[in-house]
Short mmCIF file of N, CA and C and ligand atoms in Angstrom, two decimals:
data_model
loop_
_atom_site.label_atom_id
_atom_site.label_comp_id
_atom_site.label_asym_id
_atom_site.label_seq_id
_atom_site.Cartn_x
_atom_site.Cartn_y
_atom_site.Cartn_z
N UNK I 1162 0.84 -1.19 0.00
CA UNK I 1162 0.00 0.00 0.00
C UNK I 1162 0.89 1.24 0.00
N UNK I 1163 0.38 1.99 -0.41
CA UNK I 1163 1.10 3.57 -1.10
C UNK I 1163 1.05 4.00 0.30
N UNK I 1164 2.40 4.93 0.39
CA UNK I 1164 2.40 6.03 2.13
C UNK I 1164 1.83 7.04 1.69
N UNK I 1165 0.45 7.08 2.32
CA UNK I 1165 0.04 8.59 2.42
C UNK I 1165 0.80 9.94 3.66
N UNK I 1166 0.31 10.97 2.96
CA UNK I 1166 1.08 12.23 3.53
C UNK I 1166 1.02 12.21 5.17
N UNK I 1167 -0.08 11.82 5.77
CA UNK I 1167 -0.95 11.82 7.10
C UNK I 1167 0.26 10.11 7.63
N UNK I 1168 0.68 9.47 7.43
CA UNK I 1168 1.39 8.45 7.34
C UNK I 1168 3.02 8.67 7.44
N UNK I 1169 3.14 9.82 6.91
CA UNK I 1169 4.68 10.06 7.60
C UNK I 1169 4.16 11.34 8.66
N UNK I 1170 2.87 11.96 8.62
CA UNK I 1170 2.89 13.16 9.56
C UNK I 1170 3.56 13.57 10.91
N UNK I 1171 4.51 14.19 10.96
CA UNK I 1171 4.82 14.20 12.42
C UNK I 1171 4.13 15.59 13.13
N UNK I 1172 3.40 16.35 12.75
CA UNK I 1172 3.16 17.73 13.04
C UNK I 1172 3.42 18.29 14.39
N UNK I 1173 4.70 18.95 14.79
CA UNK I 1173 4.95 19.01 16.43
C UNK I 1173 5.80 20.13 15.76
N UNK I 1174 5.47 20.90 14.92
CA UNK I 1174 6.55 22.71 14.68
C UNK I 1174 5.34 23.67 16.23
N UNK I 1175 6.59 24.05 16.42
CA UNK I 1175 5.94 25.48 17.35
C UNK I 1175 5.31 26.64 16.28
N UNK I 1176 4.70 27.90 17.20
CA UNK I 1176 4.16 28.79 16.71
C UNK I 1176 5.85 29.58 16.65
N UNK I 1177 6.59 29.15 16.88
CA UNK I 1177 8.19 29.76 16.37
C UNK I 1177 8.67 29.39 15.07
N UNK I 1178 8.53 28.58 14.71
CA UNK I 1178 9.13 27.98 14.26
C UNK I 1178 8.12 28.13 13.15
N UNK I 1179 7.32 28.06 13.28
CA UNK I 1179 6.32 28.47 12.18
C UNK I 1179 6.35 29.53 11.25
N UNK I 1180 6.41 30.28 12.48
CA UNK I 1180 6.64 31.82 12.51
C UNK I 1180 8.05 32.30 11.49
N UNK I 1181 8.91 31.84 11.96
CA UNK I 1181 10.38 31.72 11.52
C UNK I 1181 10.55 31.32 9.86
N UNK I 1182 9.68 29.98 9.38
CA UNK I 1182 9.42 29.14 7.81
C UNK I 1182 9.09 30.66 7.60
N UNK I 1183 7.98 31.10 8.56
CA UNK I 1183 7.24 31.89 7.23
C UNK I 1183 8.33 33.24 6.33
N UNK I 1184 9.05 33.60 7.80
CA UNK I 1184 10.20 34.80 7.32
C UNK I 1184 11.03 34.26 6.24
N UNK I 1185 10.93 33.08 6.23
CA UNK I 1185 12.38 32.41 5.46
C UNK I 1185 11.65 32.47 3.95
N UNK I 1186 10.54 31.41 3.98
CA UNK I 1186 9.81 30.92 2.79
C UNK I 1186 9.55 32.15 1.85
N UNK I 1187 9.20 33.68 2.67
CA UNK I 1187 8.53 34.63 2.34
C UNK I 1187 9.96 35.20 1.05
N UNK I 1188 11.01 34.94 1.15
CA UNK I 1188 12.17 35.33 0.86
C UNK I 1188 12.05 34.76 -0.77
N UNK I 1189 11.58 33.70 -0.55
CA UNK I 1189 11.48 33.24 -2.29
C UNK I 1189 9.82 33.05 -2.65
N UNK I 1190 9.09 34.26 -2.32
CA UNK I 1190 7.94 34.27 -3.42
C UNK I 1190 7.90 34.93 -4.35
N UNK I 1191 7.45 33.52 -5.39
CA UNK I 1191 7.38 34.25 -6.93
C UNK I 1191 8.54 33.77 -7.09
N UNK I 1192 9.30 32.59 -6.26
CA UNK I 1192 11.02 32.59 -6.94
C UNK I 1192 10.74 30.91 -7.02
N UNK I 1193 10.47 29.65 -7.40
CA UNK I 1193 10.23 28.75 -7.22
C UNK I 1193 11.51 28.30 -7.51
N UNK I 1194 12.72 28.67 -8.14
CA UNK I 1194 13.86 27.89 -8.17
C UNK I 1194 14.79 28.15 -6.75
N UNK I 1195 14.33 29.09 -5.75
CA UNK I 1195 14.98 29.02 -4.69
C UNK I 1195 14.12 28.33 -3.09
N UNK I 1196 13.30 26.86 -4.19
CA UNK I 1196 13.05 26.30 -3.30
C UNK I 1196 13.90 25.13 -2.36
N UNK I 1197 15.11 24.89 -3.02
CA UNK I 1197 15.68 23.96 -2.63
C UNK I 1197 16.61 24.42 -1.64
N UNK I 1198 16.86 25.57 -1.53
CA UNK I 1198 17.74 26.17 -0.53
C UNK I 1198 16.92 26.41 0.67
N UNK I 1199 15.66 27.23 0.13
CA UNK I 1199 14.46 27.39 1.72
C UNK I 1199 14.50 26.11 2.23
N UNK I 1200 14.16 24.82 1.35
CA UNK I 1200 14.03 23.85 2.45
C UNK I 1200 14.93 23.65 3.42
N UNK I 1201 16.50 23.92 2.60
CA UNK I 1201 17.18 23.12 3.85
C UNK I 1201 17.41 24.30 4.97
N UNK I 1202 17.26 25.55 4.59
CA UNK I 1202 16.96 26.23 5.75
C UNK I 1202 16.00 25.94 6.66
N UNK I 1203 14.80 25.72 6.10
CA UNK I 1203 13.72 25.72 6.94
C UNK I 1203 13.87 24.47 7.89
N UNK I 1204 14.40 23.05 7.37
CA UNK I 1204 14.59 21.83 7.95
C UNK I 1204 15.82 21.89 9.31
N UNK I 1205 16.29 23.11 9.07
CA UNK I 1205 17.65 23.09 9.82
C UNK I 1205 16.79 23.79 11.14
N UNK I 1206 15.93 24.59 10.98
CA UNK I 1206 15.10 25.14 12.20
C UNK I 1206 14.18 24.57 12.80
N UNK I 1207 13.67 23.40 11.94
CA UNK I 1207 12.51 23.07 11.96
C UNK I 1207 13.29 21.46 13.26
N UNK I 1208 14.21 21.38 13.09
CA UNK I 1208 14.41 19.97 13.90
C UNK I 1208 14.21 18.96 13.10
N UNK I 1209 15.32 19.24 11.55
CA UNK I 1209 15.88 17.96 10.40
C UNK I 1209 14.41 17.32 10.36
N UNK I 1210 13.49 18.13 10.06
CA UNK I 1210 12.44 17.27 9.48
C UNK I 1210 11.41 18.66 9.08
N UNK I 1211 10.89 18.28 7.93
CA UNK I 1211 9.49 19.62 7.28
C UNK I 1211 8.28 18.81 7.20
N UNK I 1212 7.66 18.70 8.58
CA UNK I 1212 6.05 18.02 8.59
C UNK I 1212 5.53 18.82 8.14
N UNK I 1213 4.31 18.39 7.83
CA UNK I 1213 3.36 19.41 7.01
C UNK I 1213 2.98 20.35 7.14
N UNK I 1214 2.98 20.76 8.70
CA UNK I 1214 2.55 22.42 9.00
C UNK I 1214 3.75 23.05 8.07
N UNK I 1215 5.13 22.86 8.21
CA UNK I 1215 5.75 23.77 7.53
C UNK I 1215 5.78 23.52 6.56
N UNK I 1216 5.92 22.71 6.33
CA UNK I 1216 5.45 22.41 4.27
C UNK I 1216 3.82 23.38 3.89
N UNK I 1217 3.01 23.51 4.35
CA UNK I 1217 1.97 24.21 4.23
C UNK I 1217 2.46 25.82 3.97
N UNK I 1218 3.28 26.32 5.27
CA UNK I 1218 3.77 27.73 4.80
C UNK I 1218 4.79 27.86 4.46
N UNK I 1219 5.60 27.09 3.53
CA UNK I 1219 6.40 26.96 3.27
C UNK I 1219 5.56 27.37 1.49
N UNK I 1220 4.76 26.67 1.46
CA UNK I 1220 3.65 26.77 0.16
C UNK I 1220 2.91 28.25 -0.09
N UNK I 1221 2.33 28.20 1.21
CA UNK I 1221 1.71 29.43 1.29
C UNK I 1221 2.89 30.68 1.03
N UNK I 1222 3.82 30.86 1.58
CA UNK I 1222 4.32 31.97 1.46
C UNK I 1222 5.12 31.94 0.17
N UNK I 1223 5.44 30.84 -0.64
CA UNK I 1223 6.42 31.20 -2.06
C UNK I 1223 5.07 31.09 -3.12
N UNK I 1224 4.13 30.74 -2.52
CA UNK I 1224 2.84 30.54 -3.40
C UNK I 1224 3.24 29.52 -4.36
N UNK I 1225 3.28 28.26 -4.29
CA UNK I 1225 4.04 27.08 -4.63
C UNK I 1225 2.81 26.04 -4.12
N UNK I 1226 2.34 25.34 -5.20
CA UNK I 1226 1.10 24.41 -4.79
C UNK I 1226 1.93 23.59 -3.53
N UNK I 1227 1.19 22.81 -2.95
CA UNK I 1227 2.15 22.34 -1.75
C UNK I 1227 2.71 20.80 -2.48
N UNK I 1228 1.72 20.07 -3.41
CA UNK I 1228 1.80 19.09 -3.97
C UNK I 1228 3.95 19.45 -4.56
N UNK I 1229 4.12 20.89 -5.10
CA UNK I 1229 5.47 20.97 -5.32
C UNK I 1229 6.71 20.59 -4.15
N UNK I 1230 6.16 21.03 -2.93
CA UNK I 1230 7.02 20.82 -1.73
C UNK I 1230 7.07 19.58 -1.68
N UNK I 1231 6.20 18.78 -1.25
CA UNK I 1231 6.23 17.48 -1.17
C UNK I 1231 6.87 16.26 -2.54
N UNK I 1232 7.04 17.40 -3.32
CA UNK I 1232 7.57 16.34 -4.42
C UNK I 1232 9.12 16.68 -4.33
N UNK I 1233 9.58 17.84 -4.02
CA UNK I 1233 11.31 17.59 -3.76
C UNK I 1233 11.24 16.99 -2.68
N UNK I 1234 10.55 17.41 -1.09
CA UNK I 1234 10.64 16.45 -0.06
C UNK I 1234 11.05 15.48 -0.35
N UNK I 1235 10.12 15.04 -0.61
CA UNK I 1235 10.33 13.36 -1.02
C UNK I 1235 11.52 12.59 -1.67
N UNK I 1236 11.85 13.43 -2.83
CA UNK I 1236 13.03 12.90 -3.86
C UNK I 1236 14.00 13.32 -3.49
N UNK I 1237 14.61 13.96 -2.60
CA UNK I 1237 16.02 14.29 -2.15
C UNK I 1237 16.13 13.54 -0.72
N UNK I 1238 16.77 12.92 -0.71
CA UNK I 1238 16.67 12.31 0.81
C UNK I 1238 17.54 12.74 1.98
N UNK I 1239 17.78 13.59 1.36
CA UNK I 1239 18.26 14.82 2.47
C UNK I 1239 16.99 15.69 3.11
N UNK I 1240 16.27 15.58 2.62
CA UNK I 1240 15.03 15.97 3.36
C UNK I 1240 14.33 15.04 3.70
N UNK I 1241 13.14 15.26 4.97
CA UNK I 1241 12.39 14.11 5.51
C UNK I 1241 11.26 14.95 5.83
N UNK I 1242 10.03 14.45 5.86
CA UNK I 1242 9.18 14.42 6.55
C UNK I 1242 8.98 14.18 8.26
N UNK I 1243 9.77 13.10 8.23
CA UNK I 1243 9.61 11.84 9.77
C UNK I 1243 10.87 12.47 10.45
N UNK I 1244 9.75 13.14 11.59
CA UNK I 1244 10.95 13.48 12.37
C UNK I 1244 12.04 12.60 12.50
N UNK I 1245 13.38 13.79 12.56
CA UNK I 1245 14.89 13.12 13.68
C UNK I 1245 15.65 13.46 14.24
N UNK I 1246 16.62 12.76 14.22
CA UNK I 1246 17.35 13.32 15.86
C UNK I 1246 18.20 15.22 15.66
N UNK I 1247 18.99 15.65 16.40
CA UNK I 1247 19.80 16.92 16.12
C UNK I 1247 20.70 16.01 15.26
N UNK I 1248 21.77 14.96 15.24
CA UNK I 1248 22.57 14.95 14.74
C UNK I 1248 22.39 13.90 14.18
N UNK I 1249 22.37 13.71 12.53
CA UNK I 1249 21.83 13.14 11.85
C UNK I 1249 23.36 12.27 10.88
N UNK I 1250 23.27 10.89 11.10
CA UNK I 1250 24.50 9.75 10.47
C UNK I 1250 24.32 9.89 9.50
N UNK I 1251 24.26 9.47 8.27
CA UNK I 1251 24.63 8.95 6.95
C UNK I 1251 25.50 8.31 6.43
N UNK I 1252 25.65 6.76 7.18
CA UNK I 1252 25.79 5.93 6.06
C UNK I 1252 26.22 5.44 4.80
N UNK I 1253 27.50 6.10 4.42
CA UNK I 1253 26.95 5.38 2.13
C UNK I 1253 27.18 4.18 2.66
N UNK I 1254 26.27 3.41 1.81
CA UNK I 1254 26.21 2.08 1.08
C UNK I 1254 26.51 1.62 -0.13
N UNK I 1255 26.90 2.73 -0.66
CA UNK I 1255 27.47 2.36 -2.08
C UNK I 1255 28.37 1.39 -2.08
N UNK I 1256 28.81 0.93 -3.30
CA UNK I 1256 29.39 -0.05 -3.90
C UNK I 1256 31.12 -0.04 -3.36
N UNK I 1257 31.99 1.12 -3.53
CA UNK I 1257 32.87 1.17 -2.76
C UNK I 1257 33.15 1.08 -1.20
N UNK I 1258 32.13 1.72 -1.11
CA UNK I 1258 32.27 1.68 0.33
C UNK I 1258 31.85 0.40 1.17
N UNK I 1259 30.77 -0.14 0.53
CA UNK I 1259 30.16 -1.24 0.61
C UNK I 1259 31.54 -2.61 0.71
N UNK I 1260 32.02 -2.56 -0.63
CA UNK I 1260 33.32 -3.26 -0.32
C UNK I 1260 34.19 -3.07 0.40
N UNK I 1261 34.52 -1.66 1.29
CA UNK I 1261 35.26 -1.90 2.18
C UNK I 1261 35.00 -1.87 3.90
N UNK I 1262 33.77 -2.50 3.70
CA UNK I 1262 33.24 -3.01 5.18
C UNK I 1262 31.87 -2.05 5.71
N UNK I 1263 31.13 -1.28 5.18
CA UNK I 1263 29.75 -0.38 5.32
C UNK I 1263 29.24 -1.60 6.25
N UNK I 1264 29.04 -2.80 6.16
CA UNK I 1264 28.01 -3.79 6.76
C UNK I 1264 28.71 -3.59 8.49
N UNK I 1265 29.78 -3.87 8.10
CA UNK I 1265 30.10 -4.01 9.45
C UNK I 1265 30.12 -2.70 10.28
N UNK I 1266 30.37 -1.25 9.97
CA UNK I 1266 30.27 -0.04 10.46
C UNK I 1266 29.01 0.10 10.69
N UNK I 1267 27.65 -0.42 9.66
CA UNK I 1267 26.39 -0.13 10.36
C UNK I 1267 25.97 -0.44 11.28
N UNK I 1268 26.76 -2.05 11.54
CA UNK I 1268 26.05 -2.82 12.85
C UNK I 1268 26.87 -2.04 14.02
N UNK I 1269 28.26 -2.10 13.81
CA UNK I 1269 29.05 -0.86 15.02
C UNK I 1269 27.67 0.18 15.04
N UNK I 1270 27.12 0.66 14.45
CA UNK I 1270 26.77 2.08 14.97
C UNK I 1270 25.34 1.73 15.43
N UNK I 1271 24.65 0.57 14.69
CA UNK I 1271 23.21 0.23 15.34
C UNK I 1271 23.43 -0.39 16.61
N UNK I 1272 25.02 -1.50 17.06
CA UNK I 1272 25.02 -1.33 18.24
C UNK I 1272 24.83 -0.34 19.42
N UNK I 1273 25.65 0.48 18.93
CA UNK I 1273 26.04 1.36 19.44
C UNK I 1273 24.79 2.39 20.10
N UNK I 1274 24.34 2.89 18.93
CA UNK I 1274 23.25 3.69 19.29
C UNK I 1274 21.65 3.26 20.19
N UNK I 1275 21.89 1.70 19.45
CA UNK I 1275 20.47 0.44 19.87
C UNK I 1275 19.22 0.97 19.32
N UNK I 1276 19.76 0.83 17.89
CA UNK I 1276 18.46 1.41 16.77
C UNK I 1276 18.44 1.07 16.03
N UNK I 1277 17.87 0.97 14.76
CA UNK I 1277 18.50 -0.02 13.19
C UNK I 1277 17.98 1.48 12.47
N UNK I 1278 18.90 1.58 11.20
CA UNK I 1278 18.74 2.32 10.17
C UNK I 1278 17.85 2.62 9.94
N UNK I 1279 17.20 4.15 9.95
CA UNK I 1279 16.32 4.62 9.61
C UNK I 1279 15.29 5.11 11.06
N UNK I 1280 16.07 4.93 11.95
CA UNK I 1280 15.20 5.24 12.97
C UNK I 1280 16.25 6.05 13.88
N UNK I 1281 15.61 6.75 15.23
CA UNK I 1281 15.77 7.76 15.82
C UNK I 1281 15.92 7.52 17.36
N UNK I 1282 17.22 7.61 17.91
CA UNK I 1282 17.53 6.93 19.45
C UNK I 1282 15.92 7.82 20.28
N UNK I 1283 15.79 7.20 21.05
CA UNK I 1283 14.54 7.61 22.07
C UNK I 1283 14.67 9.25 22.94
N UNK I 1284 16.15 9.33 22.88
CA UNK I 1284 16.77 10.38 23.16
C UNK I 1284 16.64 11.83 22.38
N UNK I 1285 16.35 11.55 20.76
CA UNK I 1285 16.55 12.38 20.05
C UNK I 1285 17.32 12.98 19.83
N UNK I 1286 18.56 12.34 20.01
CA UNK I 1286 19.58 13.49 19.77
C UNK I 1286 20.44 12.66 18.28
N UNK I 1287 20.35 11.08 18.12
CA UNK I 1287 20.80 10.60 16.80
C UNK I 1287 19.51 9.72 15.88
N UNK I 1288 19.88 10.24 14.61
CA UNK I 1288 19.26 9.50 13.65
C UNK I 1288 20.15 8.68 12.54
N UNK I 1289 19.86 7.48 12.54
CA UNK I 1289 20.68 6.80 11.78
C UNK I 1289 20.22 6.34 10.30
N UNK I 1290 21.17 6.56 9.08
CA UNK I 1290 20.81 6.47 7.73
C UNK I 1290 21.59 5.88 6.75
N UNK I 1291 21.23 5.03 6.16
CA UNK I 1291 22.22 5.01 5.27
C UNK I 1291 22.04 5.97 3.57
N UNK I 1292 23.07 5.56 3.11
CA UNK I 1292 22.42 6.67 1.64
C UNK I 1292 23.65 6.16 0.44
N UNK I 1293 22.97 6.68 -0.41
CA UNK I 1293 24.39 6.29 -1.63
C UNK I 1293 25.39 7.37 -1.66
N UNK I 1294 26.25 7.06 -2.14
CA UNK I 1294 27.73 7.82 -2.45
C UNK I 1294 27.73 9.09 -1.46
N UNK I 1295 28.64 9.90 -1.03
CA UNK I 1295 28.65 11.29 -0.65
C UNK I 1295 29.89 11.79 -1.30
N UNK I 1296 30.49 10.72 -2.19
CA UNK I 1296 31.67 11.97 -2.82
C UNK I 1296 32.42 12.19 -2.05
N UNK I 1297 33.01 10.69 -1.47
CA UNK I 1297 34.25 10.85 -0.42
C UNK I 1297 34.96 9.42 -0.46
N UNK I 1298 34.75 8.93 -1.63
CA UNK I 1298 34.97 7.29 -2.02
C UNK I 1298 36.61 7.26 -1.89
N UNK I 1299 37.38 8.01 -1.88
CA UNK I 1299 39.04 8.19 -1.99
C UNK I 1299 39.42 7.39 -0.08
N UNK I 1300 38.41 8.16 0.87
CA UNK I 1300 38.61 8.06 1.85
C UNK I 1300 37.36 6.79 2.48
N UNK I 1301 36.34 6.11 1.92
CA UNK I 1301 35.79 4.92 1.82
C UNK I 1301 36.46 3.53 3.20
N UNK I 1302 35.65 3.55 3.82
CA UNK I 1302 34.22 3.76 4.15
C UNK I 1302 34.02 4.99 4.74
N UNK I 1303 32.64 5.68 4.39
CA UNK I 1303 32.72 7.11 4.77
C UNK I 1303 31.15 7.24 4.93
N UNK I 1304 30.89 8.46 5.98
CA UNK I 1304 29.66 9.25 6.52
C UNK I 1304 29.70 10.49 6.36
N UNK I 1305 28.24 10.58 6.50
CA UNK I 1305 28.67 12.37 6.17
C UNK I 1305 27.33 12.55 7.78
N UNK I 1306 27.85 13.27 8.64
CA UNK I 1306 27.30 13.62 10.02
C UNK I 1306 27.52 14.98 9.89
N UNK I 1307 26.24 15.46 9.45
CA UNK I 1307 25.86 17.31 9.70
C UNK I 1307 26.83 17.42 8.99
N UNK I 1308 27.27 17.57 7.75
CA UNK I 1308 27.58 18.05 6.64
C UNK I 1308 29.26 18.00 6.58
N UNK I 1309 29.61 17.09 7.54
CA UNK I 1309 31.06 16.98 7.44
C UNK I 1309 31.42 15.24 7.36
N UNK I 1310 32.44 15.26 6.28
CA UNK I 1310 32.74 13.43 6.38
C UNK I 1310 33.92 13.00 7.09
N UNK I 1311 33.21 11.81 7.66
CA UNK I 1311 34.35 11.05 8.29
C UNK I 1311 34.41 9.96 7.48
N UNK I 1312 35.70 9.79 7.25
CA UNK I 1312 36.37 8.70 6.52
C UNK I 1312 37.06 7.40 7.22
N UNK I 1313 37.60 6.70 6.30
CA UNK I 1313 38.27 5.19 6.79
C UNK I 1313 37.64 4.99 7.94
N UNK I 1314 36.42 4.93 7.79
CA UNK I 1314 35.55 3.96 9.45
C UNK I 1314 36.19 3.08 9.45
N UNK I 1315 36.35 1.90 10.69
CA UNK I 1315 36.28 0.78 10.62
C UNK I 1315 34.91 0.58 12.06
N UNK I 1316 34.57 -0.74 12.40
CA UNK I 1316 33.38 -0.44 13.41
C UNK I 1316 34.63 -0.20 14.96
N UNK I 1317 35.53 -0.21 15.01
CA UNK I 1317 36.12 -0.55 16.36
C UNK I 1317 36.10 1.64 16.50
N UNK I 1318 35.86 2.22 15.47
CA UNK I 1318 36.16 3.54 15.55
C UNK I 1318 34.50 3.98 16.32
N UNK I 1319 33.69 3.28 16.08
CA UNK I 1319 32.53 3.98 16.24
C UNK I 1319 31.88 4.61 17.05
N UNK I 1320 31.93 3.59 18.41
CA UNK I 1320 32.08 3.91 19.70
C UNK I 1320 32.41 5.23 20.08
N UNK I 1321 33.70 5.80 20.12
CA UNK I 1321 34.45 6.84 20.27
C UNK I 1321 33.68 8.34 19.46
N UNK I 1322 33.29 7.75 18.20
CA UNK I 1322 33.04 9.03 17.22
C UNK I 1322 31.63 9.37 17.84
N UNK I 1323 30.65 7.71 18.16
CA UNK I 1323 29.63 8.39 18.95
C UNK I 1323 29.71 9.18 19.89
N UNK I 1324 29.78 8.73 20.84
CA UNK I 1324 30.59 9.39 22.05
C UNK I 1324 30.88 10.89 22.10
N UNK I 1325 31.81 11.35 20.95
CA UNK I 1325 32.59 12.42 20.68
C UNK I 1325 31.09 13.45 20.03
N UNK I 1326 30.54 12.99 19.53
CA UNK I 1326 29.30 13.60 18.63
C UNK I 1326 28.17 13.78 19.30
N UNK I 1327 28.29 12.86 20.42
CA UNK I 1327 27.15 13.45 21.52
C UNK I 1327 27.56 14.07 22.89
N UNK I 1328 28.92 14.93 22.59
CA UNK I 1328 29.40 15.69 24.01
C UNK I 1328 28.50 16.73 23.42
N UNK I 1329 28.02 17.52 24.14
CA UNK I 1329 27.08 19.23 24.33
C UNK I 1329 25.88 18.56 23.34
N UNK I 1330 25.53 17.81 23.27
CA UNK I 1330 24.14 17.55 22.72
C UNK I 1330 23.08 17.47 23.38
N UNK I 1331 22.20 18.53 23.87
CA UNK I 1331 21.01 17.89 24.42
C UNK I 1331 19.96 17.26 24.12
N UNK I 1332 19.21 16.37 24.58
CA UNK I 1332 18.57 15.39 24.12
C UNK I 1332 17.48 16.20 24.45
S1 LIG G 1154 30.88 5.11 -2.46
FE1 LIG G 1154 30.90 5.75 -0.39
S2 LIG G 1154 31.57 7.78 -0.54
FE2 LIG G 1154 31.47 7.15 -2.60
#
């Protein structure tokens, strides 16, 4: 069965935060090619996820059917719907990386965290993902955590990097 919209809904934005999409969104009306940048602004305020309230004024204010939001949502998987944590893993699974041990770094980190891919410690402070390539295959096996990569994982590293990635994080 097909996921409807109400099916990933997480709707939990404040009247801040709302408030905030709208200043942002308001920035590209009438500009529909500077939707891909509002989102990841808006997702970065919003708590790495655009549920539908902000997808709504996110619509409303670039005047952008919303059916448009939800269709990059969706296809970039750098964006989500479903809420997650502040500090968000990624995983490649690609083919290089894949060959040089990805299986075993995921289970290091699903140990680690006590979550499986694609889901969100109870804590909220990690979300775990995998994804294809990030364009760091030289340095393989590799993640990209909040927009910076770590390279040559092995799983005995993981522990530590968790650890290190959740000092000043509040949950
Ligand atoms: S295949 Fe993993 S970074 Fe390129």
């Amino acid at each position: 069965m097909a996921e409807s919209v109400n099916d990933r809904c997480c709707c939990s934005a404040t009247a801040e935060v709302l408030e905030q999409t709208a200043a942002i969104a308001a920035k590209g009306r009438d500009r529909p090619e500077m939707l891909i940048p509002i989102l990841h602004q808006v997702q970065a305020i919003a708590g790495n996820s655009i549920d539908h309230q902000v997808a709504q004024v996110v619509a409303r204010e670039m005047r952008l059917p919303l059916a448009r939001i939800y269709g990059v949502e969706t296809f970039y998987s750098f964006f989500s719907a479903k809420k997650r944590g502040k500090i968000i893993i990624r995983l490649c699974k690609s083919a290089p990386c894949h060959l040089k041990g990805t299986q075993g770094i995921l289970e290091a980190f699903e140990k680690t965290l006590g979550i499986k891919a694609g889901e969100t410690t109870a804590d909220g402070k990690f979300t775990l993902e995998t994804c294809e390539c990030i364009g760091a295959c030289d340095v393989s096996p590799a993640a990209l955590i909040d927009g910076v990569v770590y390279g040559n994982l092995t799983p005995a590293k993981v522990s530590e990097l968790v650890s290190s990635l959740g000092e000043g994080v509040k949950a």
